[in-house]
mmCIF file of C-alpha atoms in Angstrom:
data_model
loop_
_atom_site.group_PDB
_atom_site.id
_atom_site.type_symbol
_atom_site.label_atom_id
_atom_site.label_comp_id
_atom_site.label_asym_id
_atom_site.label_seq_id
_atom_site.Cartn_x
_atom_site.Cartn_y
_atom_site.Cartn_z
ATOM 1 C CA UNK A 253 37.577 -16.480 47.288
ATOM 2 C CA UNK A 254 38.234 -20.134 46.119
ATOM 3 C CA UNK A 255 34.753 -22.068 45.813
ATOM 4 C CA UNK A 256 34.020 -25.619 46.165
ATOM 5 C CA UNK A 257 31.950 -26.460 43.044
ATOM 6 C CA UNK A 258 29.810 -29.155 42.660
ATOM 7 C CA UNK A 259 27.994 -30.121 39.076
ATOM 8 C CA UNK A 260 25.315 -31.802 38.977
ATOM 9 C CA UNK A 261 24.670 -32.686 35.647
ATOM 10 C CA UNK A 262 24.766 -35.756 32.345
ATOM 11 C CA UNK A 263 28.168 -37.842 32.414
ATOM 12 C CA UNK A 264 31.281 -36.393 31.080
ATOM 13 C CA UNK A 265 31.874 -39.208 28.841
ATOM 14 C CA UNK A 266 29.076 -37.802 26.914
ATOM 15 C CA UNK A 267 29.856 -34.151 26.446
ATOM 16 C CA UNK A 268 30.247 -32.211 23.186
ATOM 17 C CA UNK A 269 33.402 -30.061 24.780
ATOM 18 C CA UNK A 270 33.067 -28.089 21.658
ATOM 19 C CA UNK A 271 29.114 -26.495 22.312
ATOM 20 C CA UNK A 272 28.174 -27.896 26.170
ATOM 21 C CA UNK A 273 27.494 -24.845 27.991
ATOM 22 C CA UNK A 274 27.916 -26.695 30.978
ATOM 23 C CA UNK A 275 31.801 -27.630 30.284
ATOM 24 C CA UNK A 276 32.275 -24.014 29.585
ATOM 25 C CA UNK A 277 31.304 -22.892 32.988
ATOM 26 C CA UNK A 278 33.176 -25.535 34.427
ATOM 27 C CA UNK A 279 36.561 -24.340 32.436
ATOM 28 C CA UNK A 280 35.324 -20.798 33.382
ATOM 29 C CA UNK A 281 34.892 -21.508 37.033
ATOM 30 C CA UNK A 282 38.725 -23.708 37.064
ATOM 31 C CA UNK A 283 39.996 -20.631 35.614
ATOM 32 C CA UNK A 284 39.545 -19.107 38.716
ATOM 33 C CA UNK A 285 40.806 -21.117 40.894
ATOM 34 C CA UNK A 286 37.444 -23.064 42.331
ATOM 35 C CA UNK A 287 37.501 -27.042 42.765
ATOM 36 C CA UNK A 288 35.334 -28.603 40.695
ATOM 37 C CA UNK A 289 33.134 -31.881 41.733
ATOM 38 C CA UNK A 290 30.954 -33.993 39.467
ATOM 39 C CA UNK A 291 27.632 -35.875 40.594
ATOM 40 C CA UNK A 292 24.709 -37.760 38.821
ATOM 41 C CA UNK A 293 20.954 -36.401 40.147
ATOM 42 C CA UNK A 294 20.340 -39.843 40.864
ATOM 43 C CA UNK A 295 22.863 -40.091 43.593
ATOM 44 C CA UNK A 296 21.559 -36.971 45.829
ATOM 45 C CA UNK A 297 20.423 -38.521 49.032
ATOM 46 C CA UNK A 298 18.498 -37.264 52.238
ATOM 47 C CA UNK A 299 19.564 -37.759 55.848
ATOM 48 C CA UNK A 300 17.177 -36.865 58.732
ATOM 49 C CA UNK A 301 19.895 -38.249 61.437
ATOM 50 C CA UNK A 302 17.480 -39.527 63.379
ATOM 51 C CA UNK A 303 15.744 -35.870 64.007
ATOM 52 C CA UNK A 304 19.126 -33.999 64.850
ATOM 53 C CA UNK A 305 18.572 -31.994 61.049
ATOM 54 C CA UNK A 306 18.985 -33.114 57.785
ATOM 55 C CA UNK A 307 21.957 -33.810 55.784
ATOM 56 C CA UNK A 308 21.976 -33.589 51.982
ATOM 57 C CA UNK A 309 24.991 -35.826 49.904
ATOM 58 C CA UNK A 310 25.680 -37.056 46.604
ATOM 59 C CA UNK A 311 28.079 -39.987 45.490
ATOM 60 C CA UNK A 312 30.732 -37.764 43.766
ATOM 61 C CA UNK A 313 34.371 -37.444 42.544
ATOM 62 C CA UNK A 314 37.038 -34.218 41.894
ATOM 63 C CA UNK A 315 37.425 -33.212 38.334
ATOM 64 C CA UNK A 316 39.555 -30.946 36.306
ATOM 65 C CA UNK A 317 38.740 -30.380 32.874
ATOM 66 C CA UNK A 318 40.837 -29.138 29.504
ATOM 67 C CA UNK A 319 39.299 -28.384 26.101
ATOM 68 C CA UNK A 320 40.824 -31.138 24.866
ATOM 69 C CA UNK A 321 39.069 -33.682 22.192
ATOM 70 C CA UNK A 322 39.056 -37.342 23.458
ATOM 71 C CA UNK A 323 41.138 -36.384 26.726
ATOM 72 C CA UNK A 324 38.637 -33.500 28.135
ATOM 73 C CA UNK A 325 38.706 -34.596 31.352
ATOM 74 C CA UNK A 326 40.171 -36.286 35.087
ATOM 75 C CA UNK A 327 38.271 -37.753 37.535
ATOM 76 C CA UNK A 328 39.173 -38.655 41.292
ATOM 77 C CA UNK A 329 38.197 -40.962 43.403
ATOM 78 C CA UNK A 330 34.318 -41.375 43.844
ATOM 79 C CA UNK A 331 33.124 -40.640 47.705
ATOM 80 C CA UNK A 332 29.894 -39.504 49.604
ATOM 81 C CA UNK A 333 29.881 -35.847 49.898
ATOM 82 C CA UNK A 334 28.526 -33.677 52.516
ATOM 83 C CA UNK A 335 26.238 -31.043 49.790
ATOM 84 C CA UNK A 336 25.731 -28.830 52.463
ATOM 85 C CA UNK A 337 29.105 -28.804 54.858
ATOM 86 C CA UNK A 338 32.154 -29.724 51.413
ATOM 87 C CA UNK A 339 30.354 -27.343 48.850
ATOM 88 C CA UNK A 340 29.618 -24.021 48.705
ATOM 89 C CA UNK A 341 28.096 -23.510 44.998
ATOM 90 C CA UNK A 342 26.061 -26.298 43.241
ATOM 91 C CA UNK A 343 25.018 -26.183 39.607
ATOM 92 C CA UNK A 344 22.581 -27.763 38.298
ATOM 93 C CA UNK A 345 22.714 -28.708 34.997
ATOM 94 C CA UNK A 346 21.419 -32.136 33.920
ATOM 95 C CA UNK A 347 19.448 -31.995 31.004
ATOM 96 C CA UNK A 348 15.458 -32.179 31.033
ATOM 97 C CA UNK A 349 13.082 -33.886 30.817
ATOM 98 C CA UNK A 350 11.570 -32.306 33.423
ATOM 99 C CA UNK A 351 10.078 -35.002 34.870
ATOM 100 C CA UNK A 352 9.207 -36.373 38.854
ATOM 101 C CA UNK A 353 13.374 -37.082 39.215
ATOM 102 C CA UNK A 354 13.857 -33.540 38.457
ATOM 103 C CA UNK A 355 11.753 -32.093 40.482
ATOM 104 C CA UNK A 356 12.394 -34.162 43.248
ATOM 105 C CA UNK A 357 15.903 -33.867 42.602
ATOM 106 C CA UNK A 358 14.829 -29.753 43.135
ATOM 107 C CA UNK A 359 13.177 -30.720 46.804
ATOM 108 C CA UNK A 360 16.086 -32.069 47.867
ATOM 109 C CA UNK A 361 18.264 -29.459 46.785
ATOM 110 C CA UNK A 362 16.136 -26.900 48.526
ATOM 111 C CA UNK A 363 16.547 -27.694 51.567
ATOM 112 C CA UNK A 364 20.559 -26.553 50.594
ATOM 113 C CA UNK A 365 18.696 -22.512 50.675
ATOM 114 C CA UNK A 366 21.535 -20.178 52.892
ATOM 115 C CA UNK A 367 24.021 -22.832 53.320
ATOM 116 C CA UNK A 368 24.554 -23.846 50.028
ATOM 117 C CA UNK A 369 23.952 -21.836 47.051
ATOM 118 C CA UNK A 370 22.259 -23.675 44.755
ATOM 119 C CA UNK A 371 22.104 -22.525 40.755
ATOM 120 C CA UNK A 372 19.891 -21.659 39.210
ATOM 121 C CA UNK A 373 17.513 -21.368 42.195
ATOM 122 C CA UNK A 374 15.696 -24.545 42.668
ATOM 123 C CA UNK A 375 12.399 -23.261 43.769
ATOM 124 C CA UNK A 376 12.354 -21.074 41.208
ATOM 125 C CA UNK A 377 13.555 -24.001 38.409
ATOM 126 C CA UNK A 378 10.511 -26.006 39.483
ATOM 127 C CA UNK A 379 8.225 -23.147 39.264
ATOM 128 C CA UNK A 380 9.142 -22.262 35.960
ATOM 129 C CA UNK A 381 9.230 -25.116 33.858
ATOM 130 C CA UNK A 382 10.752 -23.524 30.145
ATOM 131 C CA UNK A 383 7.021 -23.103 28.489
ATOM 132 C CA UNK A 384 5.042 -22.585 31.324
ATOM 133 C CA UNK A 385 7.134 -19.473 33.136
ATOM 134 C CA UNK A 386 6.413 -17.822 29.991
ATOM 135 C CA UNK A 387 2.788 -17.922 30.157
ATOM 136 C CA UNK A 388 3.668 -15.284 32.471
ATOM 137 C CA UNK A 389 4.575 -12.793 29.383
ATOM 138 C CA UNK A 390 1.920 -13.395 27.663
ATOM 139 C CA UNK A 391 1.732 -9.886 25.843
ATOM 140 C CA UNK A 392 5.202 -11.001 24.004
ATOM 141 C CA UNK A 393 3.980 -14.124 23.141
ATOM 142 C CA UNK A 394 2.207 -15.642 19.831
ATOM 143 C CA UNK A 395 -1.139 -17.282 20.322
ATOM 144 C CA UNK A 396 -0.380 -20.315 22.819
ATOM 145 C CA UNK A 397 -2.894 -23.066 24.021
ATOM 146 C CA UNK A 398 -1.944 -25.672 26.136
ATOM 147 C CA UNK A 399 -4.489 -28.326 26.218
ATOM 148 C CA UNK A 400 -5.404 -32.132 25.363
ATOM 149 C CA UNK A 401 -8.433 -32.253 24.109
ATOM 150 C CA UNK A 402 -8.510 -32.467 19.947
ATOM 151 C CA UNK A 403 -11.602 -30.256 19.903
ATOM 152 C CA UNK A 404 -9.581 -27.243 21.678
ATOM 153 C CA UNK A 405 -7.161 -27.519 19.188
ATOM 154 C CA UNK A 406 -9.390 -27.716 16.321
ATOM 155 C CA UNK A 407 -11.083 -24.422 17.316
ATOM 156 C CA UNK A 408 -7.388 -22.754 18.598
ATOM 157 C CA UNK A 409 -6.768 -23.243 14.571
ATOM 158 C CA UNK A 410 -9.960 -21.717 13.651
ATOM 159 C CA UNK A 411 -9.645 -18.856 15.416
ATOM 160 C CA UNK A 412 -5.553 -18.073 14.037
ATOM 161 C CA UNK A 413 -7.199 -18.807 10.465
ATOM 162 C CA UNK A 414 -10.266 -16.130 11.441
ATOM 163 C CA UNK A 415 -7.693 -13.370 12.300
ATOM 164 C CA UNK A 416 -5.416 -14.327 9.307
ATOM 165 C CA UNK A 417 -2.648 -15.993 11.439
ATOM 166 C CA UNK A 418 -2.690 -19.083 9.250
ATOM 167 C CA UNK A 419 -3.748 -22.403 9.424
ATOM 168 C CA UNK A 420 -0.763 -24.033 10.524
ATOM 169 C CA UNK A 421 0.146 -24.878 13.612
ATOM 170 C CA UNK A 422 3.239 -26.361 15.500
ATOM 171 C CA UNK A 423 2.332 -28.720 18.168
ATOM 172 C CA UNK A 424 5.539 -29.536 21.085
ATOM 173 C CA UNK A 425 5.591 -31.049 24.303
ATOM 174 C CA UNK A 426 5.015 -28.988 27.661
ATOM 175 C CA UNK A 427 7.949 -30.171 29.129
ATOM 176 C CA UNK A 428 10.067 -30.933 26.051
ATOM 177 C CA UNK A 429 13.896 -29.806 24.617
ATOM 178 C CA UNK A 430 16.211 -29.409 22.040
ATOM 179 C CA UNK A 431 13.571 -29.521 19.414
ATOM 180 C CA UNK A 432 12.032 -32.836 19.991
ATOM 181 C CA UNK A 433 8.728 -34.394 19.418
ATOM 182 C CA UNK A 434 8.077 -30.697 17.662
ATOM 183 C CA UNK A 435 5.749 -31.107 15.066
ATOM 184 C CA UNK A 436 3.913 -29.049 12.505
ATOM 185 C CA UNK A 437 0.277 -29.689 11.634
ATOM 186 C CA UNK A 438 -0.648 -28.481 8.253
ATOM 187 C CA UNK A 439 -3.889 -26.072 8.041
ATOM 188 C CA UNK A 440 -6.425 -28.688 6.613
ATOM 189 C CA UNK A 441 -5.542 -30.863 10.175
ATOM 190 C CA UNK A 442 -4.431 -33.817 8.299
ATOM 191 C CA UNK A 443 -2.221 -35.309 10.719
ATOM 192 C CA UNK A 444 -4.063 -33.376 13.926
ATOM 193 C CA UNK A 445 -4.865 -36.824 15.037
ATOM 194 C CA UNK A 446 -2.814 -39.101 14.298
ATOM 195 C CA UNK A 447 0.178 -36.580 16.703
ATOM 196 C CA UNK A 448 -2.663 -36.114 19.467
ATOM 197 C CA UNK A 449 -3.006 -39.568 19.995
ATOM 198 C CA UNK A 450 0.548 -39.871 19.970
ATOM 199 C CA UNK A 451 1.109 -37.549 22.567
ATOM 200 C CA UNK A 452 -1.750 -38.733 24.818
ATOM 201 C CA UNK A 453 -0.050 -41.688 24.682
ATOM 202 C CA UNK A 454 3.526 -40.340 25.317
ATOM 203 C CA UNK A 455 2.551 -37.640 28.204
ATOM 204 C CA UNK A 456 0.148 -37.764 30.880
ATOM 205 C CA UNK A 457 0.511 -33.514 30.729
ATOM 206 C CA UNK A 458 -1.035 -30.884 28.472
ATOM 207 C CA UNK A 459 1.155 -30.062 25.413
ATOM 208 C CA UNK A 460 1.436 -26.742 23.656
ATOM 209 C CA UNK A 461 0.068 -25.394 20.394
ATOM 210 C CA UNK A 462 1.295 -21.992 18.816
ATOM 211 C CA UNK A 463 1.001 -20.711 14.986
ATOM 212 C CA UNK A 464 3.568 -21.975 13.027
ATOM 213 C CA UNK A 465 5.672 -18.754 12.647
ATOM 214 C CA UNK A 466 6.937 -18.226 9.237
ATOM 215 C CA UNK A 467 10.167 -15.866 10.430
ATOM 216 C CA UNK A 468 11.068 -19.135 12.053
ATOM 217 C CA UNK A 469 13.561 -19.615 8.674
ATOM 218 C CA UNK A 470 15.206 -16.109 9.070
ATOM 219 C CA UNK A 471 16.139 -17.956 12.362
ATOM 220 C CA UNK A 472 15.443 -18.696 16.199
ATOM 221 C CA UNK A 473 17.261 -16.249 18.736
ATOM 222 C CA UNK A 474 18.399 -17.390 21.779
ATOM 223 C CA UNK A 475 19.616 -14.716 24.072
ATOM 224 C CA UNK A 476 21.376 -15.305 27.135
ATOM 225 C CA UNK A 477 20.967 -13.353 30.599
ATOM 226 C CA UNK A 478 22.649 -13.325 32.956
ATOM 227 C CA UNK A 479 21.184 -12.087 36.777
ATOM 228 C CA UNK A 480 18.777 -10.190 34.331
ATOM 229 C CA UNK A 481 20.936 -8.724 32.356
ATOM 230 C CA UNK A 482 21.556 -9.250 28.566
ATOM 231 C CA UNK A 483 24.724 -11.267 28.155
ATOM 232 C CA UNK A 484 24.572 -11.547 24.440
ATOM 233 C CA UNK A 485 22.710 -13.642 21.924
ATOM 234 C CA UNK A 486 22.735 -15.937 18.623
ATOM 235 C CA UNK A 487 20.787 -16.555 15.792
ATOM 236 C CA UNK A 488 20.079 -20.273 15.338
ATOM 237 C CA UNK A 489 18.688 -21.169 11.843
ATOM 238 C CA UNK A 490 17.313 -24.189 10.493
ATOM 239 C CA UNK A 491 18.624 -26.740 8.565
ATOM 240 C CA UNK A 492 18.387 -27.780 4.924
ATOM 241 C CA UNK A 493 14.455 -29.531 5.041
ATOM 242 C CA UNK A 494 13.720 -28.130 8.895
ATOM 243 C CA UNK A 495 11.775 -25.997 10.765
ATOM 244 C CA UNK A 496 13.200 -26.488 13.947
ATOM 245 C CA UNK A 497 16.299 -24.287 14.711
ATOM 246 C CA UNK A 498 17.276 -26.050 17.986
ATOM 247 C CA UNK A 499 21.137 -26.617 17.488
ATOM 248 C CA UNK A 500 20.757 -30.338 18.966
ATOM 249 C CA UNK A 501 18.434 -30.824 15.770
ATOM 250 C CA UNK A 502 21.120 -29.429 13.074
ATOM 251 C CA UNK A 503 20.452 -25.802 13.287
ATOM 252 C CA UNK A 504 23.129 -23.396 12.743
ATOM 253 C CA UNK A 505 24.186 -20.085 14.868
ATOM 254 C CA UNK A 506 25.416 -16.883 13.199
ATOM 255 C CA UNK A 507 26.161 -13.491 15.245
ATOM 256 C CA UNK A 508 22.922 -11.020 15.435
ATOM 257 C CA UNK A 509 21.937 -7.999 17.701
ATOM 258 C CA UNK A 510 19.053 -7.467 19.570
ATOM 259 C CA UNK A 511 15.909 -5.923 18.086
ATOM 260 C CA UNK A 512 13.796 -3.058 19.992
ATOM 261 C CA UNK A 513 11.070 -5.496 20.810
ATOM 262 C CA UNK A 514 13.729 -7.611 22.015
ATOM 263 C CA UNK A 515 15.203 -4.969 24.154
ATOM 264 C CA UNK A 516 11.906 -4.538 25.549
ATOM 265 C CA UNK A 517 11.052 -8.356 26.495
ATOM 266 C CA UNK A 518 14.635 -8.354 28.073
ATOM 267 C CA UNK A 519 13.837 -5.865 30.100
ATOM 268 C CA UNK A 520 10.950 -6.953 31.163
ATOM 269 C CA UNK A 521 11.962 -10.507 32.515
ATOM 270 C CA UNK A 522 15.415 -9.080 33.612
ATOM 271 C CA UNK A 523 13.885 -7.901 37.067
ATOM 272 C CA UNK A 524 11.885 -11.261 37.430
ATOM 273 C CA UNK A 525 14.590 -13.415 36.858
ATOM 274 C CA UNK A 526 17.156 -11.730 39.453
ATOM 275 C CA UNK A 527 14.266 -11.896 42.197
ATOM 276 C CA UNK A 528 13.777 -15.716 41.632
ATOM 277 C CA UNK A 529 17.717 -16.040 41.755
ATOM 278 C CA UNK A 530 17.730 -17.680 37.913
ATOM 279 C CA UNK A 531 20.822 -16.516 37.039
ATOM 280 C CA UNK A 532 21.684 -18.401 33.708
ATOM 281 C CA UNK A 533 18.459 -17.913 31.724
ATOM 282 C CA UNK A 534 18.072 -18.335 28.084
ATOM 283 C CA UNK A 535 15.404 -17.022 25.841
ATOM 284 C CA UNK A 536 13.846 -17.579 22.383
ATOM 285 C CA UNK A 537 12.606 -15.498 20.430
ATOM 286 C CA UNK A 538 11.096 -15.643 16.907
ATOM 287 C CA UNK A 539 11.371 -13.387 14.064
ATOM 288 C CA UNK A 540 12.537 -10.654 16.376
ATOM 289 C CA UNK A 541 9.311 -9.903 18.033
ATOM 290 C CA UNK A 542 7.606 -13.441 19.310
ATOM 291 C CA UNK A 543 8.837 -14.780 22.886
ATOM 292 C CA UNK A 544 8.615 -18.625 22.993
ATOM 293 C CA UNK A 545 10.474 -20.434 25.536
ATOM 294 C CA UNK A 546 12.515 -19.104 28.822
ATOM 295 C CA UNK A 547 15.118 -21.925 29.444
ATOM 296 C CA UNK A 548 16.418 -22.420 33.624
ATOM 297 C CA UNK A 549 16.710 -25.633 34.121
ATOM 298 C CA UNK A 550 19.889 -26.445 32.020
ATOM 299 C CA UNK A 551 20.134 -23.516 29.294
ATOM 300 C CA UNK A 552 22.653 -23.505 26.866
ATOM 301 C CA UNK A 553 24.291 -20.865 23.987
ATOM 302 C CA UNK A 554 27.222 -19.597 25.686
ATOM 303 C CA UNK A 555 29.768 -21.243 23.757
ATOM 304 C CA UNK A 556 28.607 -20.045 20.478
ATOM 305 C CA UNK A 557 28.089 -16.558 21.786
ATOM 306 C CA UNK A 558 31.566 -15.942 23.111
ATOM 307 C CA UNK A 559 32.984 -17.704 19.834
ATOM 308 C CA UNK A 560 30.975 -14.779 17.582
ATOM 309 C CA UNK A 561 31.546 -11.992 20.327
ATOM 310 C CA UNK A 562 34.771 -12.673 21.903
ATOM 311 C CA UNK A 563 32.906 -12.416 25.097
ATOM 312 C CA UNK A 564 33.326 -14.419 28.227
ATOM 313 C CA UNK A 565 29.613 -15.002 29.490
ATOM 314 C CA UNK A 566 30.839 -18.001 31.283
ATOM 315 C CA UNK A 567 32.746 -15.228 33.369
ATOM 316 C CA UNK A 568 29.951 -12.656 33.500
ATOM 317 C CA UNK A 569 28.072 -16.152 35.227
ATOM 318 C CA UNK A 570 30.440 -16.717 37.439
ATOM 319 C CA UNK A 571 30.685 -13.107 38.647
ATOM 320 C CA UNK A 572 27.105 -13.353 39.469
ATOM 321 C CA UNK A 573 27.175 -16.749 41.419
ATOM 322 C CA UNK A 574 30.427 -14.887 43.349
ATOM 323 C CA UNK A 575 28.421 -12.259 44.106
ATOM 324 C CA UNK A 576 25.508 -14.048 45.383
ATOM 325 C CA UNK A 577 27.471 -16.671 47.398
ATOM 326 C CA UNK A 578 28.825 -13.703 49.590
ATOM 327 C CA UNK A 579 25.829 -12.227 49.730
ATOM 328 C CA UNK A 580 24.128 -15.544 50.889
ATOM 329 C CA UNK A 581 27.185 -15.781 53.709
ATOM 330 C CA UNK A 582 26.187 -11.902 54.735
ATOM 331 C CA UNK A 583 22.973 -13.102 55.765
#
């Protein structure tokens, strides 16, 4: 079955065709055949009609794509675009922040639920913010806090040096990505408050505080699933003079497999992520034991996975959103 496609996600113009997981699906999903549309978040609109039932559109244009430097893409003409009558599969894939447009971009999109199949599930993508779903697997994790107040952190750090975790910690936004604003506090707290007031005064939310992980430079693994089922997975180390691993931050990726403990977190989020229809999930792990993050709202990996493993996961996603699109029109 041809699908009508429509992406919601950063402009074109912008894209690294090279590593955007986001191009890749939509060169996956043209390779079978399904007509691609493009939309900014910040054109979705909401129609009551006057009572008679709501009507969802976005200011959009038809696109065809080609891994192609400087020439990756054609656009159409721009035109207002029934969401819920034109389209049958959107994807949602701006980047974060996950701030008050994204989630309101998520209400609207909502309302979309078994006439428009919406990925991943926007419910769910609002729940589940990337370090606050995880909270939710806490057994996996290292020791988190998420907090403001200086003094919780000061005794957070007293406790890891008690039960000889280390004094150092790594201090990151709540609703941060791609590494930044991550920051690592030494273990006599000499910059504790100079990066607390910072953040106080960047974020009105908590932030998050975890042990600074010294298997952080063997590497960072992100491992992709897909409907909850291992799709495959990278190694992303850190650069010359980092700690961060994040690609976006000059990481690199090499090929890896999956330890046992990693086998085991998979398969416990697997049957959590299928139920809450999040179908292109990434997660991090540390050091092959130490969950971090689980990435929904615009995840990314893909590209460097099927380069090492000759894999198509951008396939193995689109199977998935085939399968749950006639599933959706089954009722």
């Amino acid at each position: 079955m041809t699908l009508r496609v429509a992406v919601q996600m950063d402009p074109l113009e912008s894209i690294n065709i090279n590593g955007d997981s986001s191009f890749h699906l939509m060169l996956a999903a043209q390779a079978r055949g399904h007509a691609l549309w493009h939309y900014d978040v910040g054109s979705l609109a909401y129609d009551t009609l006057d009572g008679a039932g709501g009507r969802i559109t976005a200011w959009a244009a038809p696109v065809t794509v080609q891994r192609v430097a400087g020439d990756h893409f054609q656009r159409g003409d721009y035109r207002k675009i029934d969401l819920g009558a034109e389209i049958d599969v959107v994807l949602m894939r701006q980047d974060p922040p996950f701030d008050l447009g994204y989630i309101t971009g998520t209400h609207i999109l909502e309302r979309l639920a078994g006439t428009t199949l919406v990925v991943n599930d926007p419910v769910a993508v609002r729940n589940a913010p990337e370090k606050v779903m995880v909270l939710d697997f806490a057994r996996f994790m290292p020791p988190t806090l998420v907090a403001r107040r200086i003094e919780d952190v000061r005794e957070f750090q007293a406790r890891n040096i008690a039960r000889g975790l280390g004094g150092d910690l790594v201090i990151k936004p709540l609703h941060g990505n791609g590494g930044k604003a991550v920051f690592r506090i030494p273990a006599d707290g000499s910059n504790l408050g100079a990066l607390i007031e910072m953040f106080h005064n960047a974020w009105v939310e908590p932030f998050m505080v975890q042990p600074f992980l010294p298997g952080v430079a063997q590497g960072d693994k992100r491992i992709v699933l897909v409907d909850g089922v291992v799709a495959g997975a990278i190694n992303r180390k850190p650069g010359e003079g980092e700690f961060r691993s994040n690609l976006a931050v000059g990481g690199s990726a090499e090929p890896c497999d999956l330890t046992a403990r990693e086998e085991e977190i998979c398969a416990a989020l697997g049957p959590v992520l299928r139920q809450q229809g999040l179908v292109f999930v990434g997660i991090d792990v540390i050091g092959g034991e130490w969950l971090t993050e689980i990435n929904v709202t615009s995840p990314t990996g893909i590209v460097a996975i099927d380069r090492f493993n000759g894999s198509d996961t951008g396939g193995l996603i689109w199977d998935a959103i085939e399968l749950r699109h006639a599933a959706m029109l089954r009722g």
